[in-house]
Coordinates of C-alpha atoms in Angstrom, one line a residue:
M1 CA 8.6 -20.5 -81.1
I2 CA 11.6 -18.9 -79.5
T3 CA 11.4 -15.1 -79.6
L4 CA 13.4 -12.4 -77.9
R5 CA 10.1 -10.9 -76.4
R6 CA 9.3 -14.2 -74.8
E7 CA 12.8 -14.5 -73.2
L8 CA 12.7 -10.9 -72.0
A9 CA 9.2 -11.3 -70.5
M10 CA 10.3 -14.4 -68.6
A11 CA 13.3 -12.5 -67.4
L12 CA 11.1 -9.6 -66.3
V13 CA 8.9 -12.0 -64.2
I14 CA 11.8 -13.6 -62.6
S15 CA 13.3 -10.1 -61.9
G16 CA 10.1 -8.9 -60.4
A17 CA 9.8 -11.8 -58.0
G18 CA 13.4 -11.3 -57.0
V19 CA 13.0 -7.6 -56.4
V20 CA 10.0 -8.3 -54.1
V21 CA 12.1 -10.8 -52.2
I22 CA 15.0 -8.3 -51.9
G23 CA 12.6 -5.6 -50.7
A24 CA 11.2 -7.9 -48.0
L25 CA 14.7 -8.9 -46.9
A26 CA 15.7 -5.3 -46.8
L27 CA 12.6 -4.4 -44.7
V28 CA 13.4 -7.2 -42.2
A29 CA 17.1 -6.1 -42.0
T30 CA 16.0 -2.5 -41.4
A31 CA 13.6 -3.6 -38.7
L32 CA 16.4 -5.5 -37.0
T33 CA 19.2 -2.9 -37.4
L34 CA 17.2 0.4 -37.9
R35 CA 19.8 1.2 -40.6
G36 CA 17.6 2.3 -43.5
D37 CA 20.5 4.3 -44.9
R38 CA 22.4 1.0 -45.4
A39 CA 19.6 -1.3 -46.4
A40 CA 18.2 1.0 -49.1
P41 CA 21.3 1.3 -51.3
I42 CA 22.2 -2.4 -50.8
A43 CA 18.7 -3.5 -51.8
A44 CA 18.7 -1.2 -54.8
A45 CA 22.1 -2.6 -55.9
C46 CA 20.9 -6.1 -55.5
A47 CA 17.7 -5.4 -57.4
L48 CA 19.7 -3.8 -60.3
A49 CA 22.1 -6.7 -60.4
L50 CA 19.2 -9.1 -60.5
V51 CA 17.6 -7.3 -63.4
L52 CA 20.8 -7.0 -65.4
G53 CA 21.7 -10.7 -64.7
A54 CA 18.2 -11.9 -65.7
S55 CA 18.3 -9.8 -68.9
F56 CA 21.8 -11.1 -69.8
Q57 CA 20.7 -14.7 -69.3
A58 CA 17.6 -14.1 -71.4
L59 CA 19.7 -12.7 -74.3
R60 CA 22.1 -15.5 -74.0
R61 CA 19.5 -18.1 -74.1
Y62 CA 17.7 -16.4 -77.0
R63 CA 21.0 -16.2 -78.9
T64 CA 21.8 -19.9 -78.2
R65 CA 18.3 -21.1 -79.2
A66 CA 17.8 -18.7 -82.2
G67 CA 21.0 -19.9 -83.9
G68 CA 19.3 -23.2 -85.0
R69 CA 19.4 -26.8 -83.9
L70 CA 23.1 -27.2 -84.8
R71 CA 24.1 -24.3 -82.7
M72 CA 21.9 -25.4 -79.8
A73 CA 23.4 -28.9 -80.0
R74 CA 26.9 -27.5 -79.9
A75 CA 26.0 -25.3 -77.0
L76 CA 24.4 -28.3 -75.2
A77 CA 27.5 -30.3 -75.7
Q78 CA 29.6 -27.6 -74.1
E79 CA 27.2 -27.1 -71.2
E80 CA 28.7 -29.0 -68.3
R81 CA 25.8 -28.0 -65.9
S82 CA 23.3 -29.8 -68.1
P83 CA 21.4 -32.7 -66.4
L84 CA 22.0 -34.9 -69.6
P85 CA 25.1 -37.2 -69.5
A86 CA 28.1 -36.1 -71.5
A87 CA 27.7 -39.1 -73.8
A88 CA 24.1 -38.2 -74.5
R89 CA 25.0 -34.6 -75.3
A90 CA 27.8 -35.9 -77.6
D91 CA 25.3 -38.2 -79.4
I92 CA 22.9 -35.3 -79.9
L93 CA 25.6 -33.2 -81.5
G94 CA 26.7 -36.1 -83.7
A95 CA 23.2 -36.9 -84.8
V96 CA 22.4 -33.2 -85.6
E97 CA 25.7 -32.8 -87.6
T98 CA 25.0 -36.1 -89.4
W99 CA 21.5 -35.0 -90.2
W100 CA 22.7 -31.7 -91.6
L101 CA 25.4 -33.4 -93.6
L102 CA 22.8 -35.6 -95.2
G103 CA 20.8 -32.5 -96.1
G104 CA 23.8 -30.6 -97.4
R105 CA 23.2 -27.7 -95.1
V106 CA 26.6 -27.7 -93.6
D107 CA 30.1 -28.2 -95.1
G108 CA 31.5 -31.6 -94.6
P109 CA 32.9 -34.6 -96.4
S110 CA 31.8 -34.8 -100.0
R111 CA 30.6 -38.3 -99.7
V112 CA 28.9 -40.2 -97.0
S113 CA 30.1 -43.8 -97.0
S114 CA 26.7 -45.2 -96.1
R115 CA 23.6 -43.0 -96.1
E116 CA 21.4 -45.8 -94.7
L117 CA 23.8 -46.2 -91.8
A118 CA 23.8 -42.5 -91.2
E119 CA 20.0 -42.3 -91.1
A120 CA 19.8 -45.3 -88.8
Y121 CA 22.3 -43.6 -86.4
V122 CA 20.2 -40.4 -86.4
E123 CA 17.0 -42.4 -85.8
Q124 CA 18.6 -44.3 -83.0
V125 CA 19.8 -41.2 -81.3
D126 CA 16.4 -39.6 -81.7
E127 CA 14.6 -42.6 -80.2
R128 CA 17.0 -42.6 -77.2
M129 CA 16.6 -38.9 -76.6
R130 CA 12.7 -39.2 -76.7
R131 CA 13.0 -41.4 -73.6
L132 CA 14.9 -38.6 -71.9
V133 CA 12.5 -35.8 -73.1
T134 CA 11.5 -35.0 -69.4
Q135 CA 14.9 -33.7 -68.6
P136 CA 15.5 -30.2 -69.9
P137 CA 18.6 -30.0 -72.1
L138 CA 19.8 -26.7 -70.7
P139 CA 20.2 -25.8 -66.9
P140 CA 17.6 -23.6 -65.3
L141 CA 18.3 -20.0 -64.6
R142 CA 20.2 -19.6 -61.3
P143 CA 17.7 -16.9 -59.9
R144 CA 15.0 -19.5 -59.9
I145 CA 16.9 -21.7 -57.4
L146 CA 17.3 -18.7 -55.0
I147 CA 13.7 -17.5 -55.1
P148 CA 12.0 -20.1 -52.9
P149 CA 14.3 -19.9 -49.9
A150 CA 14.5 -16.1 -50.1
L151 CA 10.7 -15.9 -50.1
A152 CA 10.5 -18.2 -47.1
L153 CA 13.0 -16.1 -45.2
A154 CA 11.3 -12.9 -46.0
F155 CA 7.9 -14.2 -45.0
A156 CA 9.2 -15.5 -41.7
G157 CA 10.7 -12.1 -40.9
L158 CA 7.5 -10.2 -41.8
V159 CA 5.4 -12.5 -39.6
T160 CA 7.8 -12.5 -36.6
I161 CA 8.2 -8.8 -36.1
P162 CA 5.1 -7.0 -37.5
A163 CA 5.4 -3.9 -35.3
A164 CA 9.0 -3.4 -36.1
I165 CA 8.3 -3.9 -39.8
R166 CA 5.7 -1.2 -39.7
D167 CA 8.2 1.2 -38.1
A168 CA 11.0 0.2 -40.5
A169 CA 9.1 0.9 -43.7
P170 CA 9.5 4.7 -43.5
L171 CA 13.2 4.3 -42.7
L172 CA 13.8 2.1 -45.7
L173 CA 11.9 4.3 -48.1
S174 CA 13.7 7.4 -46.9
A175 CA 17.0 5.6 -46.5
A176 CA 17.3 7.1 -43.0
D177 CA 19.2 6.0 -40.0
G178 CA 16.7 5.1 -37.3
R179 CA 19.0 4.5 -34.4
P180 CA 18.7 6.9 -31.4
Q181 CA 20.9 9.9 -31.9
P182 CA 23.7 10.1 -29.2
P183 CA 23.0 12.9 -26.8
P184 CA 24.9 16.1 -27.4
A185 CA 28.0 16.8 -25.3
P186 CA 27.1 18.2 -21.9
L187 CA 27.3 21.9 -21.3
W188 CA 29.6 21.3 -18.2
S189 CA 32.5 19.2 -17.4
S190 CA 31.5 18.6 -13.8
L191 CA 28.2 19.2 -11.9
S192 CA 27.2 18.7 -8.3
L193 CA 23.9 19.2 -6.5
T194 CA 23.5 20.2 -2.9
L195 CA 20.2 19.1 -1.4
T196 CA 19.1 21.1 1.6
Y197 CA 16.1 19.4 3.1
P198 CA 13.3 21.2 5.1
E199 CA 13.9 21.4 8.8
H200 CA 10.9 19.2 9.6
T201 CA 12.3 16.2 7.8
G202 CA 15.3 16.0 10.1
R203 CA 17.6 15.1 7.2
A204 CA 21.2 16.4 6.9
P205 CA 22.2 18.2 3.6
R206 CA 23.3 15.8 0.9
R207 CA 25.7 16.4 -2.1
V208 CA 25.2 14.5 -5.3
E209 CA 28.0 14.5 -7.9
N210 CA 27.1 14.3 -11.6
P211 CA 23.5 13.3 -11.1
S212 CA 21.5 11.3 -13.6
G213 CA 17.7 10.5 -13.7
A214 CA 14.9 11.8 -11.6
L215 CA 15.3 13.3 -8.1
R216 CA 12.6 12.4 -5.5
L217 CA 12.6 15.2 -2.9
P218 CA 10.3 16.5 -0.1
H219 CA 8.3 19.6 -0.7
G220 CA 10.4 22.7 0.1
T221 CA 13.8 21.2 -0.5
E222 CA 16.4 23.8 -1.6
L223 CA 18.4 22.6 -4.6
T224 CA 21.8 24.2 -5.3
L225 CA 23.7 23.7 -8.6
D226 CA 27.5 24.0 -8.8
L227 CA 28.9 23.3 -12.3
Q228 CA 32.1 23.9 -14.3
P229 CA 31.0 25.1 -17.8
Q230 CA 32.7 23.8 -21.0
P231 CA 35.0 26.1 -22.8
G232 CA 33.2 28.3 -25.3
S233 CA 30.0 28.4 -23.3
A234 CA 28.4 31.7 -22.6
E235 CA 25.3 33.0 -20.8
L236 CA 24.4 29.8 -19.1
V237 CA 21.0 30.0 -17.4
L238 CA 19.0 27.6 -15.2
L239 CA 15.5 26.7 -16.4
V240 CA 13.0 25.4 -13.8
H241 CA 10.0 23.8 -15.4
R242 CA 6.8 23.2 -13.3
D243 CA 4.3 20.5 -13.9
Q244 CA 0.7 21.9 -13.8
G245 CA -1.0 18.7 -14.8
S246 CA -4.1 19.3 -17.0
L247 CA -3.6 23.0 -17.0
G248 CA -0.6 22.6 -19.3
D249 CA 3.0 23.4 -18.8
P250 CA 3.7 27.1 -18.2
A251 CA 6.8 28.8 -19.3
P252 CA 9.9 27.8 -17.3
T253 CA 11.4 30.1 -14.7
V254 CA 14.7 31.4 -15.8
R255 CA 17.4 31.9 -13.2
P256 CA 20.9 33.2 -14.0
L257 CA 23.9 31.2 -13.1
E258 CA 26.3 33.3 -11.0
R259 CA 30.1 32.8 -11.6
G260 CA 32.2 32.4 -8.5
D261 CA 35.8 33.3 -7.9
D262 CA 36.9 29.9 -8.9
G263 CA 35.2 30.2 -12.3
R264 CA 32.4 27.8 -11.4
L265 CA 28.7 28.6 -11.9
N266 CA 26.1 28.2 -9.2
A267 CA 22.3 28.8 -8.7
S268 CA 19.7 27.6 -6.3
F269 CA 15.9 27.2 -6.2
K270 CA 13.3 25.7 -3.9
V271 CA 11.4 22.6 -5.1
E272 CA 7.6 23.6 -4.8
G273 CA 6.2 20.8 -6.9
P274 CA 6.9 18.2 -9.5
G275 CA 8.7 19.3 -12.7
A276 CA 12.1 19.4 -14.2
W277 CA 15.2 21.5 -14.4
S278 CA 17.7 22.1 -17.2
V279 CA 20.6 24.3 -18.2
A280 CA 20.6 26.4 -21.4
A281 CA 23.5 28.1 -23.0
T282 CA 25.0 29.4 -26.2
V283 CA 28.0 27.4 -27.4
D284 CA 29.9 28.5 -30.4
G285 CA 27.0 30.7 -31.4
I286 CA 24.5 27.8 -31.2
E287 CA 21.7 27.7 -28.6
R288 CA 21.8 24.4 -26.8
S289 CA 20.0 23.0 -23.7
S290 CA 20.8 20.1 -21.5
P291 CA 18.2 17.3 -21.3
P292 CA 15.7 18.0 -18.5
Y293 CA 16.2 16.3 -15.2
P294 CA 12.9 15.4 -13.7
L295 CA 11.9 16.4 -10.2
E296 CA 9.4 14.3 -8.2
I297 CA 7.8 15.2 -4.9
E298 CA 8.3 12.7 -2.1
P299 CA 4.9 12.4 -0.5
D300 CA 4.3 13.3 3.2
A301 CA 1.3 11.2 4.0
A302 CA -0.9 11.7 7.0
P303 CA 0.3 10.0 10.2
E304 CA -0.9 6.7 11.4
V305 CA -2.1 6.2 15.0
E306 CA -3.5 3.2 16.9
L307 CA -5.1 3.5 20.3
L308 CA -4.8 0.3 22.2
P309 CA -8.0 -0.9 24.1
L310 CA -8.0 -0.8 27.9
P311 CA -7.8 -4.0 29.9
G312 CA -11.1 -5.5 30.9
G313 CA -10.8 -4.4 34.6
A314 CA -10.0 -0.8 33.7
R315 CA -13.0 -0.2 31.3
S316 CA -15.3 0.9 34.2
P317 CA -13.3 3.1 36.5
S318 CA -14.5 5.7 38.9
E319 CA -14.3 9.4 38.4
L320 CA -11.4 9.5 40.8
D321 CA -9.2 6.9 39.1
T322 CA -6.3 7.3 36.8
V323 CA -6.5 5.4 33.5
E324 CA -3.3 4.5 31.6
L325 CA -3.8 5.0 27.8
R326 CA -1.4 3.5 25.3
F327 CA -1.1 4.4 21.7
R328 CA 1.4 3.9 18.8
A329 CA 1.9 6.4 16.0
R330 CA 4.0 6.6 12.8
D331 CA 4.8 9.3 10.3
D332 CA 7.0 9.9 7.3
F333 CA 9.0 12.7 9.0
G334 CA 7.9 13.3 12.5
F335 CA 5.2 14.6 14.8
A336 CA 4.2 18.0 16.1
A337 CA 1.7 17.2 18.8
A338 CA -0.8 14.7 20.1
E339 CA -4.1 15.3 22.0
L340 CA -6.5 13.2 24.0
V341 CA -10.0 14.2 22.9
I342 CA -12.9 13.5 25.3
A343 CA -16.5 13.8 24.0
R344 CA -19.7 13.8 25.9
G345 CA -22.5 14.7 23.7
D346 CA -21.6 17.8 21.7
D347 CA -18.9 19.0 24.2
E348 CA -15.3 18.1 23.6
T349 CA -12.3 18.4 25.9
R350 CA -8.8 18.3 24.7
L351 CA -5.8 17.2 26.8
D352 CA -2.1 17.5 25.7
V353 CA -0.5 14.0 26.1
G354 CA 3.0 15.5 26.2
P355 CA 5.8 16.5 23.7
P356 CA 6.5 14.0 20.9
P357 CA 9.9 12.4 20.6
P358 CA 12.2 12.9 17.6
G359 CA 11.8 10.3 14.9
R360 CA 9.2 8.8 12.8
S361 CA 7.6 6.4 15.4
W362 CA 6.0 7.2 18.8
N363 CA 5.0 4.6 21.5
H364 CA 3.5 6.5 24.4
R365 CA 1.7 5.9 27.7
Y366 CA -0.5 8.7 29.1
R367 CA -2.0 8.6 32.6
W368 CA -5.4 10.2 32.3
D369 CA -6.6 11.6 35.7
L370 CA -10.4 11.3 35.5
S371 CA -10.8 13.6 38.5
Q372 CA -9.5 16.5 36.6
M373 CA -12.2 16.4 33.9
P374 CA -14.4 19.5 33.9
L375 CA -17.6 17.4 33.9
E376 CA -20.4 17.6 36.4
E377 CA -22.0 14.3 35.5
R378 CA -19.5 11.4 34.7
T379 CA -21.3 8.5 33.2
E380 CA -20.2 7.3 29.7
L381 CA -17.5 9.1 27.6
E382 CA -16.1 8.7 24.2
Y383 CA -12.4 9.4 23.7
W384 CA -9.7 9.1 21.0
I385 CA -6.2 10.3 20.2
E386 CA -5.5 12.9 17.5
V387 CA -2.0 13.0 16.2
R388 CA -0.6 16.0 14.1
D389 CA 2.5 15.6 12.0
N390 CA 5.2 18.3 11.6
D391 CA 4.4 19.2 8.0
P392 CA 4.8 23.0 7.9
Q393 CA 2.0 23.3 5.2
L394 CA -1.6 23.7 6.0
A395 CA -3.4 20.4 5.4
T396 CA -6.6 22.2 4.2
P397 CA -7.3 25.8 3.4
G398 CA -8.3 27.7 6.4
A399 CA -6.9 25.3 8.9
E400 CA -5.9 26.8 12.2
R401 CA -2.5 25.0 12.5
P402 CA -0.2 23.5 9.9
G403 CA 0.2 19.7 9.7
K404 CA -2.0 16.8 8.9
V405 CA -4.2 15.3 11.6
T406 CA -5.2 11.6 12.0
R407 CA -7.8 10.3 14.6
S408 CA -7.5 6.9 16.2
T409 CA -10.4 4.6 16.7
R410 CA -13.1 6.0 19.1
M411 CA -13.3 4.2 22.5
R412 CA -16.0 4.2 25.1
L413 CA -15.5 4.5 28.9
S414 CA -18.2 3.9 31.5
L415 CA -17.5 5.8 34.7
R416 CA -18.6 4.8 38.2
D417 CA -19.5 7.8 40.5
R418 CA -17.8 6.6 43.6
E419 CA -18.5 9.8 45.5
A420 CA -22.2 9.3 45.0
E421 CA -21.9 5.7 46.0
H422 CA -19.9 6.8 49.1
A423 CA -22.5 9.4 50.0
A424 CA -25.2 6.8 49.6
N425 CA -23.2 4.5 52.0
I426 CA -23.0 7.3 54.6
E427 CA -26.7 7.8 54.3
G428 CA -27.2 4.1 54.7
L429 CA -25.1 4.2 57.9
R430 CA -27.3 7.1 59.2
E431 CA -30.4 5.1 58.5
L432 CA -28.8 2.1 60.2
R433 CA -28.1 4.2 63.3
D434 CA -31.6 5.5 63.4
A435 CA -33.0 2.0 63.0
A436 CA -30.8 0.8 65.9
V437 CA -32.0 3.7 68.1
D438 CA -35.6 3.0 67.2
H439 CA -35.1 -0.7 68.0
L440 CA -33.5 0.1 71.3
A441 CA -36.3 2.4 72.2
T442 CA -38.8 -0.2 71.4
R443 CA -37.1 -2.8 73.5
M444 CA -36.8 -0.4 76.4
L445 CA -40.5 0.6 76.3
T446 CA -42.1 -2.7 75.4
P447 CA -44.6 -4.2 78.0
A448 CA -43.9 -7.7 76.7
F449 CA -41.7 -8.5 79.7
D450 CA -43.8 -6.7 82.3
R451 CA -45.1 -9.4 84.7
D452 CA -47.5 -7.1 86.5
G453 CA -49.2 -5.9 83.4
E454 CA -52.8 -6.5 82.5
R455 CA -51.9 -8.1 79.1
S456 CA -52.2 -11.8 78.6
P457 CA -49.1 -13.9 78.3
I458 CA -50.0 -14.8 74.7
T459 CA -50.2 -11.1 73.7
R460 CA -46.9 -10.3 75.4
L461 CA -45.3 -13.4 73.7
D462 CA -46.4 -12.1 70.3
E463 CA -44.8 -8.7 71.0
A464 CA -41.6 -10.4 72.1
R465 CA -41.5 -12.4 68.9
S466 CA -42.0 -9.2 66.9
L467 CA -39.0 -7.6 68.7
H468 CA -37.0 -10.7 67.7
A469 CA -37.9 -10.2 64.1
D470 CA -37.0 -6.6 64.2
A471 CA -33.6 -7.5 65.6
G472 CA -33.1 -9.9 62.7
D473 CA -33.9 -7.2 60.2
L474 CA -31.4 -4.9 61.9
L475 CA -28.7 -7.5 61.7
A476 CA -29.5 -8.1 58.0
T477 CA -29.2 -4.3 57.3
I478 CA -25.8 -4.3 59.1
A479 CA -24.6 -7.2 56.9
T480 CA -25.8 -5.4 53.8
M481 CA -23.9 -2.2 54.8
L482 CA -20.8 -4.3 55.4
D483 CA -20.9 -5.6 51.8
R484 CA -21.4 -2.0 50.4
L485 CA -18.6 -0.6 52.5
A486 CA -16.2 -3.5 51.5
V487 CA -16.3 -2.3 47.8
D488 CA -16.3 1.4 48.6
P489 CA -12.8 2.7 47.9
L490 CA -13.5 5.9 49.8
T491 CA -14.3 4.0 53.1
R492 CA -11.4 3.2 55.3
E493 CA -10.8 -0.4 56.2
R494 CA -11.0 0.5 59.9
D495 CA -14.6 1.6 59.4
T496 CA -15.5 -1.7 57.8
T497 CA -13.8 -3.6 60.7
I498 CA -15.8 -1.5 63.2
L499 CA -19.1 -2.3 61.6
G500 CA -18.1 -6.0 61.2
A501 CA -17.2 -6.2 64.9
L502 CA -20.6 -4.6 65.8
H503 CA -22.4 -7.2 63.8
G504 CA -20.3 -10.0 65.5
R505 CA -21.3 -8.8 69.0
L506 CA -25.1 -8.5 68.3
R507 CA -25.5 -11.7 66.5
P508 CA -24.7 -14.1 69.4
I509 CA -27.4 -12.4 71.5
F510 CA -29.8 -12.7 68.6
I511 CA -29.1 -16.4 68.3
D512 CA -29.6 -17.0 72.1
E513 CA -33.0 -15.2 71.8
E514 CA -33.9 -17.3 68.8
R515 CA -33.1 -20.6 70.6
L516 CA -35.4 -19.6 73.4
H517 CA -38.2 -18.8 71.0
E518 CA -37.7 -22.2 69.4
R519 CA -38.8 -23.9 72.7
V520 CA -42.3 -22.8 72.2
P521 CA -43.3 -22.9 68.5
V522 CA -45.7 -20.3 67.2
G523 CA -49.3 -21.2 68.2
A524 CA -48.2 -23.8 70.8
A525 CA -48.8 -21.4 73.7
V526 CA -52.4 -20.6 72.9
D527 CA -53.7 -23.5 74.9
A528 CA -50.8 -23.4 77.4
P529 CA -50.4 -20.0 79.0
G530 CA -48.0 -21.4 81.6
R531 CA -45.4 -22.2 78.9
A532 CA -45.8 -18.6 77.6
R533 CA -45.1 -17.2 81.0
S534 CA -42.1 -19.5 81.4
L535 CA -40.7 -18.4 78.0
L536 CA -41.2 -14.7 78.7
A537 CA -39.4 -15.1 82.0
S538 CA -36.4 -16.7 80.2
L539 CA -36.4 -13.9 77.6
V540 CA -36.1 -11.1 80.1
G541 CA -32.4 -11.7 80.7
V542 CA -31.7 -11.9 76.9
N543 CA -33.6 -8.7 76.3
D544 CA -31.6 -6.9 79.0
R545 CA -28.4 -8.1 77.4
M546 CA -29.6 -6.8 73.9
I547 CA -30.5 -3.4 75.4
R548 CA -27.1 -2.9 77.0
Q549 CA -25.3 -4.1 73.9
L550 CA -27.4 -1.8 71.7
E551 CA -26.7 1.2 73.8
D552 CA -22.9 0.6 73.3
E553 CA -23.2 -0.1 69.6
I554 CA -25.3 2.9 68.8
I555 CA -22.6 5.1 70.3
R556 CA -20.1 3.4 68.0
L557 CA -22.4 3.7 65.1
D558 CA -22.9 7.4 65.7
D559 CA -19.1 7.9 65.9
L560 CA -18.7 6.0 62.7
V561 CA -21.3 8.1 60.8
D562 CA -19.8 11.3 62.2
N563 CA -16.3 10.3 61.1
Q564 CA -17.5 9.4 57.6
I565 CA -19.3 12.8 57.3
V566 CA -16.3 14.7 58.5
E567 CA -13.9 12.9 56.2
R568 CA -16.1 13.6 53.2
I569 CA -16.3 17.2 54.0
E570 CA -12.5 17.4 54.4
T571 CA -12.0 15.6 51.0
L572 CA -14.3 18.1 49.2
V573 CA -12.6 21.1 50.9
A574 CA -9.2 19.7 49.8
R575 CA -10.4 19.2 46.3
I576 CA -11.9 22.7 46.1
E577 CA -8.6 24.2 47.4
A578 CA -6.6 22.2 44.9
S579 CA -8.8 23.3 42.0
Q580 CA -8.5 27.0 43.2
R581 CA -4.7 26.7 43.2

């Protein structure tokens, strides 16, 4: 049964679905444009139009259907949007009118020519229409056609930008404009900043016109503002905000802007830490403030230093050598000093390596005179380079000097005590001289070559062989001393040459004596005393030659030892005088 309530309920359902779709589309549009002030009234107008249109269509359909079958047939015949063909709609209207004429419910001709023919026509149309009963006689409501694509579009928007949808809902409900508000007009028509950097940075002052964004400056930079205020501005002040981290932001420091003769305002402050600065003023009776301009501190890190290792041949010098040390250093702004630190146990000695160059990098060679070290025993040392940058601030509370210090890698140095080695060599020469004197005395006093003695030839031959062995030991000692003096840097080459020549003169005599002894092997003269006497007679001349040569060489050895001792004493005296000066 067709009722007005049913038509209005259907219109209400359609309107509700349409309102939901309109709201979703409005939410998506607000998320994309942030214009809730535009989307809200448009959505409300569309929803109202949808409700009114659906209600009007419901009333129209109810009126059409409630007027009876004849009225519905006439409306159907005039409906061009109906899915039924025009001929079918005309047949329906003709059948309904014929049926009503037969029943006398409408005015028409007073007589129907053939009632049977009219009834057959009505039945024929009725049968044909029953086959078309699946097609609705009237067109569907237009809002129903728009609902599915609108729902799909709204769902796609809600799924694609969920975060923006969440932020757009308050804007749509409050009909607010969510676009960022344009910044207020600046308080000045022109602004320039003069940056005066600290002296240790080595930077020239810089001027920045109409700055924007954050400034990254070294600690202690002086920032000077010079601005031309807008007309109507009065009582401009500079606000300096300091960032205290977790302690919270304290109240800003207020500095007045002084007006110059040219009408421009200026003020200055020193950057002591991160924060921001802004300008506040009263414009046309309204208090205004410029956006804050952040200030960041450019870090001044500790310097970097690399001490290069010594070559392999220079890692074991003597205490009188000079070692060349090389190091590389780098810092953000420059250096104040560098020191060579020498440690032996708990004692540390510091030597200044020279003034640093201007700039941020330093490649330096330092000649380290080991003889100037105030150390009595020089064995193994640790050393490193300490570089201090030119930061005027104290690196740690209680530090003696400003600046940050960096240590290089610790290196080890093994020292050779050449003076002790030289003294041992002199003592060895003295012992060699004494051994030569003792050997000479033994040869001069031996009874081995005395023919008139009471000793047997075998006993005297054994004593002669013992003298020959002692001579070999003496020559071996001379060769050992030659090797030691050859590597002693404190021994002059002339002294080594003298000792070598001495060895060269004694050795041929020793070889001649050895050849004579080889004529009679050891033990062969026991049963042949005559061979022993003959050998001893031959050895007399060689022994005399050795005695004469030893007398000369001992004099030379004595002079060599005396010269070595005198030179050592002179060297020590010169060093003492130099240290006293």
